[in-house]
Coordinates of C-alpha atoms and ligand atoms in Angstrom, one line a residue:
M1 CA 0.0 0.0 0.0
A2 CA 1.2 3.5 -0.8
P3 CA 2.2 5.5 2.3
T4 CA -0.4 7.8 3.7
N5 CA 0.0 11.5 4.3
E6 CA 0.5 10.8 8.0
Q7 CA 3.3 8.4 7.3
I8 CA 5.0 10.8 5.0
A9 CA 4.7 13.6 7.6
E10 CA 6.2 11.3 10.2
L11 CA 9.1 10.5 8.0
F12 CA 9.9 14.2 7.6
E13 CA 9.4 14.9 11.3
N14 CA 11.9 12.1 12.0
M15 CA 14.3 13.5 9.4
G16 CA 14.1 16.9 11.2
S17 CA 14.9 15.2 14.5
L18 CA 17.8 13.1 13.1
L19 CA 19.3 16.2 11.5
E20 CA 18.9 18.0 14.9
M21 CA 20.8 15.2 16.5
K22 CA 23.5 15.5 14.0
G23 CA 23.7 19.2 14.7
D24 CA 22.7 20.3 11.2
T25 CA 21.6 23.8 10.5
I26 CA 18.3 25.1 12.0
F27 CA 17.2 26.2 8.5
K28 CA 17.3 22.7 7.2
I29 CA 15.7 21.1 10.3
R30 CA 12.9 23.6 10.2
A31 CA 12.3 23.0 6.5
Y32 CA 11.6 19.3 7.3
Q33 CA 9.4 20.0 10.3
R34 CA 7.4 22.6 8.4
A35 CA 6.8 20.2 5.5
A36 CA 5.7 17.5 8.0
R37 CA 3.1 19.8 9.6
I38 CA 1.8 21.0 6.2
I39 CA 1.5 17.4 4.8
E40 CA -0.3 16.3 7.9
Q41 CA -3.0 19.0 7.1
L42 CA -3.4 18.2 3.4
S43 CA -7.0 17.1 2.5
S44 CA -6.1 14.8 -0.3
P45 CA -3.6 11.9 -0.4
L46 CA -0.1 12.7 -1.8
A47 CA 0.1 9.2 -3.3
Q48 CA -2.8 10.1 -5.5
A49 CA -1.2 13.5 -6.5
V50 CA 2.0 11.6 -7.5
E51 CA 0.1 9.1 -9.5
N52 CA -1.6 11.9 -11.4
G53 CA 1.8 13.4 -12.1
E54 CA 1.0 16.6 -10.2
D55 CA 3.7 19.1 -9.4
L56 CA 4.3 18.7 -5.6
T57 CA 6.4 21.9 -5.3
K58 CA 3.1 23.8 -5.7
I59 CA 2.4 22.8 -2.1
P60 CA 3.6 25.4 0.4
G61 CA 6.7 24.2 2.2
V62 CA 7.5 21.6 -0.4
G63 CA 10.6 22.4 -2.4
K64 CA 12.4 20.4 -5.0
A65 CA 14.4 18.2 -2.5
I66 CA 11.3 17.3 -0.4
S67 CA 9.2 16.7 -3.4
E68 CA 11.8 14.2 -4.7
K69 CA 11.8 12.4 -1.4
I70 CA 8.0 12.2 -1.4
T71 CA 8.0 10.6 -4.9
E72 CA 10.8 8.2 -3.8
F73 CA 8.9 7.2 -0.6
I74 CA 5.7 6.6 -2.6
G75 CA 7.5 4.7 -5.4
T76 CA 9.8 2.6 -3.3
G77 CA 8.5 2.6 0.3
Q78 CA 11.8 4.0 1.4
V79 CA 13.9 7.2 1.3
A80 CA 17.6 6.6 0.9
A81 CA 18.7 9.8 2.6
Y82 CA 16.6 8.8 5.7
Q83 CA 18.1 5.3 5.8
R84 CA 21.6 6.8 5.7
L85 CA 20.8 9.1 8.6
L86 CA 19.4 6.2 10.6
E87 CA 22.6 4.3 10.1
E88 CA 24.8 7.1 11.2
L89 CA 23.1 7.4 14.6
P90 CA 22.8 4.7 17.4
T91 CA 19.8 2.4 17.0
G92 CA 16.7 3.3 19.1
V93 CA 17.8 7.0 19.4
L94 CA 14.7 8.2 17.7
D95 CA 12.5 6.5 20.3
L96 CA 14.6 8.0 23.1
K97 CA 13.9 11.5 21.7
D98 CA 10.2 11.0 22.4
I99 CA 10.9 10.5 26.1
P100 CA 9.7 13.6 27.9
G101 CA 12.5 15.9 28.9
I102 CA 15.0 14.4 26.5
G103 CA 16.0 16.5 23.5
P104 CA 17.8 15.2 20.4
K105 CA 21.3 16.0 21.7
T106 CA 20.7 14.1 25.0
A107 CA 19.2 11.2 23.1
V108 CA 22.4 10.8 21.1
A109 CA 24.6 11.1 24.2
I110 CA 22.5 8.4 26.0
G111 CA 22.8 6.1 22.9
V112 CA 26.4 6.6 22.3
E113 CA 27.8 6.9 25.9
L114 CA 25.5 4.5 27.8
G115 CA 24.5 2.2 24.9
I116 CA 20.8 2.6 26.0
S117 CA 18.0 2.4 23.4
T118 CA 14.7 2.0 25.4
V119 CA 12.6 4.0 27.8
E120 CA 12.9 1.4 30.5
G121 CA 16.7 1.6 30.1
V122 CA 16.7 5.3 30.6
A123 CA 14.5 5.1 33.7
E124 CA 17.0 2.6 35.2
A125 CA 20.0 4.8 34.3
A126 CA 18.2 7.8 35.8
A127 CA 17.7 5.9 39.1
D128 CA 21.2 4.4 39.4
G129 CA 23.1 7.6 38.7
R130 CA 24.6 6.8 35.3
L131 CA 22.4 9.3 33.5
A132 CA 23.4 12.1 35.9
G133 CA 27.1 11.3 35.0
L134 CA 26.6 12.3 31.4
P135 CA 28.1 15.6 30.2
R136 CA 25.9 18.7 30.9
M137 CA 23.3 16.4 32.7
G138 CA 23.7 16.3 36.6
Q139 CA 21.5 14.8 39.3
K140 CA 18.7 17.4 39.1
A141 CA 18.2 16.9 35.4
A142 CA 18.3 13.2 35.7
D143 CA 15.7 13.3 38.5
R144 CA 13.5 15.4 36.3
I145 CA 13.7 13.0 33.4
L146 CA 12.7 10.2 35.7
R147 CA 9.6 12.2 36.9
H148 CA 8.7 12.8 33.2
I149 CA 8.9 9.1 32.5
E150 CA 6.7 8.5 35.5
A151 CA 4.2 11.0 34.2
F152 CA 4.2 9.2 30.9
Q153 CA 3.6 5.9 32.6
A154 CA 1.0 7.3 34.9
I155 CA -1.2 8.3 31.9
G156 CA -1.0 4.6 31.1
S157 CA -3.6 3.4 28.8
R158 CA -5.7 6.6 29.0
T159 CA -5.8 8.8 25.9
P160 CA -5.6 12.6 25.9
I161 CA -9.0 14.1 25.0
G162 CA -7.4 15.8 21.9
Q163 CA -6.9 12.4 20.4
A164 CA -10.0 10.7 21.7
L165 CA -12.6 13.2 20.6
P166 CA -11.7 13.1 16.9
I167 CA -11.9 9.3 17.0
A168 CA -15.3 9.5 18.5
E169 CA -16.5 12.0 16.0
E170 CA -15.2 9.8 13.1
V171 CA -17.0 6.8 14.4
I172 CA -20.2 8.7 14.9
A173 CA -20.1 10.1 11.4
A174 CA -19.4 6.6 10.0
L175 CA -22.2 5.1 11.9
R176 CA -24.6 7.8 10.7
K177 CA -23.6 7.1 7.2
Q178 CA -24.3 3.4 7.6
C179 CA -27.6 3.8 9.5
P180 CA -29.3 7.1 8.5
E181 CA -32.2 6.1 10.8
I182 CA -30.2 6.8 13.9
G183 CA -31.7 9.5 16.1
P184 CA -29.5 11.3 18.6
L185 CA -26.0 9.7 19.0
F186 CA -23.6 11.3 21.5
P187 CA -20.4 10.6 23.3
A188 CA -21.3 10.0 27.0
G189 CA -18.8 9.2 29.9
S190 CA -15.6 11.1 30.5
L191 CA -15.7 12.4 26.9
R192 CA -19.0 14.2 27.4
R193 CA -17.6 15.6 30.7
W194 CA -14.6 16.8 28.9
E195 CA -12.1 15.1 31.2
E196 CA -8.5 15.7 30.1
T197 CA -7.8 12.0 29.5
I198 CA -10.3 9.3 28.4
G199 CA -10.3 5.7 29.4
D200 CA -12.8 4.5 26.8
I201 CA -15.3 6.2 24.5
D202 CA -18.9 5.6 25.4
L203 CA -21.5 6.3 22.7
I204 CA -25.2 6.6 23.5
G205 CA -28.0 6.9 21.1
T206 CA -31.4 5.8 20.0
A207 CA -32.7 4.1 16.8
P208 CA -35.8 2.2 15.8
D209 CA -33.8 -0.9 15.4
P210 CA -31.0 -0.7 18.1
E211 CA -29.3 -4.0 17.1
A212 CA -28.7 -2.8 13.5
V213 CA -26.5 0.0 14.9
G214 CA -24.4 -2.5 16.8
D215 CA -24.0 -4.6 13.6
A216 CA -22.9 -1.5 11.7
L217 CA -20.3 -0.7 14.4
V218 CA -18.6 -4.1 14.2
A219 CA -18.4 -3.8 10.4
L220 CA -16.8 -0.4 10.3
P221 CA -13.3 -0.5 8.6
M222 CA -11.5 1.2 11.5
V223 CA -12.6 -1.6 13.9
K224 CA -9.8 -3.9 14.8
D225 CA -11.3 -6.1 17.5
V226 CA -14.8 -6.9 18.7
L227 CA -15.1 -7.4 22.5
V228 CA -18.8 -7.6 23.0
H229 CA -21.6 -7.8 20.4
G230 CA -24.9 -8.2 22.2
P231 CA -28.4 -6.8 21.9
K232 CA -27.8 -4.0 24.5
K233 CA -24.2 -3.3 24.2
T234 CA -21.5 -3.5 21.6
S235 CA -17.8 -3.0 22.5
V236 CA -15.0 -2.7 20.0
V237 CA -11.4 -1.6 19.7
V238 CA -10.4 0.7 16.9
E239 CA -7.1 1.0 15.0
S240 CA -5.7 3.5 17.5
G241 CA -6.2 1.0 20.3
M242 CA -9.1 2.9 21.9
Q243 CA -12.1 1.0 23.2
I244 CA -15.6 2.1 22.2
D245 CA -18.7 1.1 24.1
L246 CA -21.9 1.6 22.2
R247 CA -25.4 1.5 23.8
I248 CA -28.5 2.2 21.7
G249 CA -31.9 2.5 23.4
E250 CA -35.5 3.1 22.4
P251 CA -36.2 6.8 21.9
G252 CA -38.5 7.1 24.9
T253 CA -35.8 6.0 27.3
F254 CA -32.9 8.1 26.0
G255 CA -32.8 10.6 28.9
A256 CA -32.1 8.0 31.6
L257 CA -29.6 6.1 29.4
L258 CA -27.6 9.2 28.6
Q259 CA -27.7 10.4 32.2
Y260 CA -26.5 7.2 33.6
F261 CA -23.6 6.7 31.2
T262 CA -22.5 10.2 31.3
G263 CA -21.5 9.7 35.0
S264 CA -19.3 10.6 36.6
Q265 CA -19.7 7.5 38.8
Q266 CA -19.4 9.8 41.9
H267 CA -22.1 12.1 40.5
N268 CA -24.4 9.2 39.9
I269 CA -23.8 7.9 43.4
R270 CA -24.6 11.3 45.0
L271 CA -27.7 11.5 42.9
R272 CA -28.8 8.0 43.7
D273 CA -28.5 8.7 47.5
Y274 CA -30.5 11.9 47.1
A275 CA -33.2 10.1 45.1
N276 CA -33.3 7.2 47.6
R277 CA -34.2 9.7 50.3
K278 CA -37.2 10.7 48.2
G279 CA -38.3 7.1 47.8
L280 CA -37.0 6.8 44.2
L281 CA -34.6 4.4 42.6
L282 CA -32.4 5.3 39.6
N283 CA -31.1 3.1 36.9
E284 CA -30.1 3.3 33.3
Y285 CA -33.8 2.8 32.2
G286 CA -35.5 5.3 34.3
I287 CA -36.7 6.3 37.7
I288 CA -38.6 3.7 39.8
N289 CA -41.1 4.7 42.5
T290 CA -40.5 2.3 45.3
E291 CA -44.1 2.5 46.6
T292 CA -45.8 1.8 43.3
G293 CA -43.0 -0.2 41.6
K294 CA -43.8 1.9 38.5
V295 CA -40.8 2.7 36.1
E296 CA -41.0 6.2 34.7
E297 CA -39.1 6.7 31.4
F298 CA -37.6 9.9 30.1
A299 CA -37.0 11.0 26.6
D300 CA -34.4 13.6 27.6
E301 CA -32.2 14.5 30.5
E302 CA -34.0 17.7 31.4
G303 CA -37.1 15.5 32.3
F304 CA -35.0 13.1 34.3
Y305 CA -33.4 15.8 36.5
A306 CA -36.8 17.7 36.7
R307 CA -38.4 14.6 38.2
L308 CA -35.9 14.7 41.0
G309 CA -36.6 18.4 41.6
L310 CA -33.3 19.5 40.0
P311 CA -32.2 21.7 37.1
W312 CA -30.4 20.1 34.2
M313 CA -26.7 19.9 35.0
P314 CA -24.0 20.6 32.4
P315 CA -21.9 17.4 32.1
E316 CA -18.7 19.3 32.8
L317 CA -19.9 20.0 36.3
R318 CA -20.9 16.4 37.1
T319 CA -18.0 15.5 39.4
G320 CA -20.0 14.7 42.4
V321 CA -18.4 17.5 44.4
Y322 CA -20.3 20.7 44.3
E323 CA -23.0 20.5 41.6
L324 CA -25.8 18.8 43.5
D325 CA -25.9 21.4 46.3
A326 CA -25.6 24.2 43.8
G327 CA -28.5 22.6 41.8
L328 CA -30.7 22.4 44.9
A329 CA -29.9 26.0 45.7
D330 CA -30.6 26.9 42.1
S331 CA -27.2 28.6 41.9
L332 CA -25.6 26.7 39.0
P333 CA -23.7 29.2 36.8
R334 CA -24.5 30.1 33.2
L335 CA -21.3 28.5 31.8
I336 CA -19.3 30.1 29.1
Q337 CA -19.8 28.7 25.6
A338 CA -17.4 28.7 22.6
T339 CA -19.7 31.3 20.8
D340 CA -19.0 33.7 23.7
L341 CA -15.4 34.2 22.7
K342 CA -14.6 37.3 20.8
G343 CA -10.9 37.0 20.3
D344 CA -7.8 34.8 20.3
L345 CA -4.7 36.3 21.8
H346 CA -1.9 33.8 21.4
L347 CA -1.1 33.1 17.7
H348 CA 2.1 32.4 15.9
S349 CA 3.0 33.1 12.3
E350 CA 5.9 31.8 10.1
W351 CA 7.9 34.8 11.5
S352 CA 8.8 32.4 14.5
D353 CA 7.7 28.8 14.6
G354 CA 4.2 29.0 13.1
N355 CA 3.4 27.5 9.7
D356 CA 1.5 30.3 8.1
P357 CA 2.0 33.8 6.8
I358 CA 0.5 36.6 9.0
E359 CA -2.2 37.3 6.4
L360 CA -3.5 33.7 6.6
M361 CA -3.5 33.8 10.4
I362 CA -5.5 37.1 10.4
E363 CA -8.0 35.8 7.8
A364 CA -8.6 32.5 9.7
T365 CA -9.0 34.4 13.0
E366 CA -11.5 36.8 11.3
A367 CA -13.4 33.7 9.9
Q368 CA -13.9 32.5 13.5
G369 CA -16.1 35.6 13.9
Y370 CA -13.8 37.3 16.2
E371 CA -13.5 41.1 16.9
Y372 CA -9.9 41.1 18.0
M373 CA -6.7 39.1 18.0
A374 CA -3.1 39.3 19.0
L375 CA -0.1 38.0 17.0
T376 CA 2.4 36.7 19.5
D377 CA 5.5 35.3 17.9
H378 CA 8.4 34.1 20.1
S379 CA 11.1 36.2 21.5
A380 CA 14.7 36.0 20.6
S381 CA 16.1 33.6 23.2
L382 CA 14.0 30.8 21.8
G383 CA 16.5 30.0 19.0
V384 CA 14.8 26.7 17.8
A385 CA 11.5 28.6 17.5
N386 CA 13.2 31.2 15.3
G387 CA 12.4 33.9 17.9
L388 CA 12.3 37.5 16.9
T389 CA 15.2 39.8 17.6
N390 CA 14.4 43.4 18.7
E391 CA 14.8 44.6 15.1
R392 CA 12.5 41.9 13.6
L393 CA 9.8 42.6 16.3
E394 CA 9.9 46.3 15.6
S395 CA 9.5 45.7 11.9
Q396 CA 6.7 43.2 12.6
I397 CA 5.0 45.9 14.7
S398 CA 5.1 48.5 11.9
L399 CA 4.0 45.9 9.4
L400 CA 0.9 45.0 11.5
R401 CA 0.0 48.6 12.1
S402 CA 0.1 49.2 8.3
M403 CA -2.0 46.1 7.6
Q404 CA -4.8 47.0 10.0
K405 CA -6.5 49.2 7.4
N406 CA -7.2 46.0 5.3
Y407 CA -9.2 44.2 8.0
D408 CA -12.2 44.7 10.3
I409 CA -10.7 42.6 13.0
T410 CA -8.6 44.6 15.5
I411 CA -5.0 43.4 15.3
L412 CA -3.0 43.7 18.5
C413 CA 0.7 43.7 18.3
G414 CA 1.9 41.1 20.7
S415 CA 4.7 38.8 21.7
E416 CA 5.2 35.5 23.5
C417 CA 8.1 36.8 25.5
D418 CA 10.3 34.4 27.4
I419 CA 10.6 34.7 31.1
R420 CA 14.4 34.3 31.6
A421 CA 15.6 32.1 34.3
N422 CA 16.0 35.1 36.7
G423 CA 12.5 36.4 36.0
D424 CA 13.7 39.1 33.6
M425 CA 11.8 39.6 30.3
D426 CA 13.5 38.6 27.1
Y427 CA 13.0 42.1 25.5
P428 CA 14.0 45.5 26.9
D429 CA 11.3 47.5 28.6
E430 CA 11.1 50.1 25.8
I431 CA 10.3 47.4 23.2
L432 CA 7.7 45.8 25.5
A433 CA 6.1 49.2 26.0
Q434 CA 5.4 49.4 22.3
L435 CA 3.3 46.2 22.4
D436 CA -0.4 46.0 23.0
W437 CA -0.3 42.5 24.5
V438 CA 2.5 40.6 26.1
V439 CA 2.2 36.9 26.8
A440 CA 5.1 36.0 29.2
S441 CA 6.0 32.3 29.2
V442 CA 8.5 29.9 30.7
H443 CA 10.2 27.9 28.1
S444 CA 13.6 27.2 29.7
A445 CA 15.2 26.3 33.0
M446 CA 12.1 24.3 33.8
G447 CA 13.9 22.3 36.5
Q448 CA 14.2 25.2 39.0
D449 CA 13.2 24.5 42.5
Q450 CA 9.8 25.7 43.8
A451 CA 11.0 28.8 45.6
T452 CA 13.1 30.0 42.6
M453 CA 10.3 29.3 40.0
T454 CA 7.7 31.0 42.2
A455 CA 9.8 34.1 42.5
R456 CA 10.6 34.0 38.8
I457 CA 7.0 33.9 37.7
I458 CA 5.9 36.6 40.2
K459 CA 8.7 38.9 39.1
A460 CA 7.3 38.6 35.5
M461 CA 3.8 39.4 36.7
E462 CA 5.1 42.5 38.4
H463 CA 6.3 43.8 35.1
P464 CA 4.0 46.6 33.9
S465 CA 4.0 45.5 30.3
V466 CA 3.2 41.8 30.9
T467 CA -0.5 41.3 30.2
I468 CA -0.8 37.6 30.8
I469 CA 1.2 34.5 31.7
G470 CA 1.1 31.8 29.0
H471 CA 0.7 28.1 29.8
L472 CA 1.6 28.6 33.5
T473 CA 2.8 25.1 34.4
T474 CA 4.4 24.2 31.0
R475 CA 3.1 20.6 31.4
L476 CA 2.5 18.5 28.3
L477 CA -0.1 15.8 29.0
G478 CA 1.5 12.5 29.5
Q479 CA 4.8 13.9 28.3
R480 CA 6.1 16.6 30.6
E481 CA 5.5 17.2 34.2
P482 CA 4.5 20.7 35.3
V483 CA 7.2 23.0 36.7
E484 CA 7.3 23.2 40.5
F485 CA 5.9 26.4 42.0
D486 CA 3.6 27.6 44.8
L487 CA 0.3 27.8 43.0
E488 CA -1.6 29.7 45.6
A489 CA 1.1 32.4 45.9
V490 CA 1.2 32.8 42.1
L491 CA -2.6 33.0 41.7
Q492 CA -2.7 35.6 44.5
A493 CA 0.1 37.6 42.8
A494 CA -1.8 37.4 39.5
R495 CA -4.8 39.0 41.2
N496 CA -2.7 41.6 43.0
T497 CA -0.7 42.7 40.0
G498 CA -3.7 42.6 37.6
T499 CA -2.0 40.0 35.4
A500 CA -4.3 37.7 33.5
L501 CA -3.7 33.9 33.3
E502 CA -4.1 31.9 30.1
I503 CA -6.2 28.8 29.7
N504 CA -4.1 27.3 26.9
A505 CA -6.6 25.3 24.8
S506 CA -4.0 23.3 23.0
P507 CA -5.1 19.8 23.9
E508 CA -1.5 18.6 24.6
R509 CA -1.3 21.4 27.2
L510 CA -4.7 22.3 28.8
D511 CA -2.8 24.7 31.0
L512 CA -4.2 26.1 33.3
K513 CA -6.0 22.9 34.0
D514 CA -9.5 22.8 35.3
T515 CA -8.8 22.8 39.1
H516 CA -6.2 25.6 38.7
A517 CA -8.7 27.7 36.7
Y518 CA -11.4 27.0 39.3
R519 CA -9.2 28.5 42.1
A520 CA -8.1 31.4 39.8
R521 CA -11.7 32.2 39.1
E522 CA -12.5 32.2 42.8
L523 CA -9.7 34.7 43.4
G524 CA -10.9 37.0 40.7
V525 CA -7.9 36.5 38.4
P526 CA -8.8 37.5 34.8
L527 CA -8.7 34.4 32.6
V528 CA -8.2 34.3 28.8
I529 CA -8.8 31.2 26.6
N530 CA -6.2 31.1 23.8
T531 CA -5.4 28.4 21.3
D532 CA -1.6 29.1 20.9
S533 CA -2.2 28.3 17.2
H534 CA 0.8 27.5 15.1
H535 CA -1.3 26.8 12.0
H536 CA -4.5 28.4 10.8
T537 CA -6.5 25.3 11.3
H538 CA -5.5 25.2 15.1
L539 CA -8.0 28.0 15.9
D540 CA -10.8 25.3 16.2
K541 CA -9.0 23.9 19.3
R542 CA -10.7 26.6 21.3
R543 CA -13.4 24.0 22.3
F544 CA -10.8 22.3 24.5
G545 CA -10.1 25.5 26.3
V546 CA -13.7 26.3 26.7
A547 CA -14.2 22.9 28.2
V548 CA -11.5 23.6 30.8
A549 CA -13.2 26.9 31.7
R550 CA -16.6 25.2 32.0
R551 CA -15.1 22.6 34.3
A552 CA -13.8 25.5 36.3
W553 CA -17.4 26.8 36.6
C554 CA -16.5 30.0 34.5
R555 CA -19.3 32.2 33.3
P556 CA -18.6 34.4 30.2
E557 CA -17.8 37.3 32.5
D558 CA -15.0 35.4 34.2
I559 CA -13.2 35.2 30.8
L560 CA -11.5 38.4 29.5
N561 CA -11.8 37.5 25.8
T562 CA -15.6 37.3 25.9
M563 CA -15.6 41.1 26.2
S564 CA -16.8 43.3 23.4
R565 CA -13.9 45.0 21.5
E566 CA -14.5 48.4 23.2
E567 CA -14.5 46.9 26.7
F568 CA -11.6 44.7 26.0
L569 CA -9.5 47.6 24.7
E570 CA -10.5 49.7 27.7
V571 CA -9.1 46.9 29.9
I572 CA -5.7 46.6 28.2
R573 CA -5.3 50.4 27.9
T574 CA -5.8 50.8 31.6
P575 CA -2.5 50.3 33.5
K576 CA -2.1 47.3 35.8
P577 CA -3.5 46.7 38.4
E578 CA -6.2 49.4 37.9
R579 CA -7.5 47.5 34.9
L580 CA -9.0 45.0 37.3
S581 CA -11.7 47.5 38.1
V582 CA -12.9 47.3 34.5
F583 CA -12.9 43.5 34.7
D584 CA -14.7 43.5 38.1
R585 CA -17.3 45.9 36.9
R586 CA -18.5 43.4 34.4
R587 CA -17.9 40.4 36.5
N588 CA -20.0 41.7 39.4
G589 CA -22.6 43.4 37.4
T590 CA -25.0 42.0 34.9
V591 CA -23.6 40.9 31.6
S592 CA -24.7 42.8 28.5
E593 CA -25.3 40.3 25.7
Ligands
LIG1 P1 -13.2 6.6 31.6 O1 -13.8 5.8 30.6 O2 -12.3 5.9 32.6 O3 -12.5 7.8 31.1 O4 -14.4 7.2 32.6 P2 -16.0 7.1 32.4 O5 -16.6 8.0 33.3 O6 -16.3 7.3 30.9 O7 -16.3 5.6 32.9 P3 -16.9 4.3 32.2 O8 -16.6 4.3 30.7 O9 -16.4 3.2 33.0 O10 -18.4 4.4 32.4 C1 -19.2 5.5 31.9 C2 -20.2 6.0 32.9 O11 -21.2 4.9 33.2 C3 -19.6 6.4 34.2 O12 -19.1 7.7 34.2 C4 -20.8 6.3 35.1 C5 -21.6 5.1 34.6 N1 -21.2 3.9 35.3 C6 -20.5 2.8 34.8 N2 -20.4 1.9 35.7 C7 -21.1 2.3 36.8 C8 -21.3 1.8 38.1 O13 -20.9 0.7 38.5 N3 -22.1 2.6 39.0 C9 -22.5 3.8 38.6 N4 -23.2 4.5 39.5 N5 -22.3 4.3 37.4 C10 -21.6 3.6 36.5
LIG2 CA1 -15.6 5.9 29.3
LIG3 CA1 -17.1 2.5 29.1
LIG4 ZN1 3.0 30.1 22.0

């Protein structure tokens, strides 16, 4: 079979990594990485294009050399240049690079100096001191790598939501195509509650002939294994290794079925105890009156909750902690929705490590229906990300100011400016003062101890030009542990200095995470949902950030970028920390919609 676009993209991604290990030029490394990301996003198969004799160099990011490699890969199943690179480096070194906390250079050192080629081997070497003995490594870095490996193992067989949700959507679309008579069909379980990792995918729906839907599921091409195929439940494993549990009921019983399998288990237990005290029993088919023995059925969840004297509860709140009491007191919040957002304020272009020209990023952001945006390319010290020098940033600022007349959307000149190890900003004050919006982020010296890191972040927040801290903990789900710092002290400092905190919607990050955002909201810290897009198609990832905000009980007025353009500009034009009063005015008053 001809290689798929994903396989071709992976090959170029690997080539980039291998060149990085060899210490090749950043220009060449980036060319491969960029090609990989573009190929991944193409809507039609490259194999088809090659067969039709199309000119591949018409694809952005694909030059003559890369085009030849694609043709070679599709024609022969191999790329000679890639094989040569693999032979030059120790075996297994590519896998080592995927270990959290290990960059290409370290991977090579581990392979060459220690002769190690597996994750388990690295964990052992980290524990027994051999890793610490490597040049430029040391005990602290080795301990950190061990913790990253543990984070990786802790996520275990769970799948980050960013991977699980598209799988569920693909299966739902395929089932609908096979069985057009299906009524509602939704993800339930942890996916409907938008947990950050998903154990298995639960799909709940109704159809006139429920068994036909189970038959259709087991026959789908992406299904690899069938675990259960019965009249009430069908369980399969799809290609990616995820399990899918499907339950289809009669239309009249859908409410109870969906409610039961949405969980969480803790929510259901609390609800069941509450119902028992009213003389009612709950199960997946309905509510049973213990005196009469009668089973009441519900077509929707609203009816189910209403029968218990409760308002409908958003699945994101169903953790079994606060939502039942809030429901009884009729004090559930009106949660933010994706359509409440009016801007995206963390976007990269090809000026640093993004894929797309500025124009494309602006057009894509405008197409989301937004009123404002900030372009925030990296600052200079992030060499691998092609960070902007003072001069390049100043010319980007004047370019953006001159482009504004062509667009309705308000374009803010921004930067994602590194917070240096000592808490200083990566640009001089007079440059930062020219910017409308400064995202300050930690990208280096992530192994600092708690006291140092806390002081570093707080120092950044005290800078008058720093609008917001980006991805506060720097964690990567299942790949990189968060940095160590005093969360409460940092959240308090955010409030005191009038510095906003980002909910980074990129599903690898989800940073702030739900519980951190919950506490930040309680303290009155302005929150901003950003996608950190490096490609114009990434803007859709906002839904993952909105989910974090909803799990943190955020209303629109807790989120800064739900403000109208006028109100938002008033906030950022007011100096810190006085700008909080503009935020508080809306937060404590009634929202104008
Ligand atoms: P996961 O799959 O580990 O990410 O988490 P869930 O919440 O999707 O769990 P799962 O797939 O085992 O079950 C889906 C829902 O079904 C769960 O959230 C609540 C409900 N459920 C399953 N088993 C039980 C049970 O034994 N008791 C109660 N009360 N509810 C259950
Ligand atoms: Ca599940
Ligand atoms: Ca399940
Ligand atoms: Zn960024």
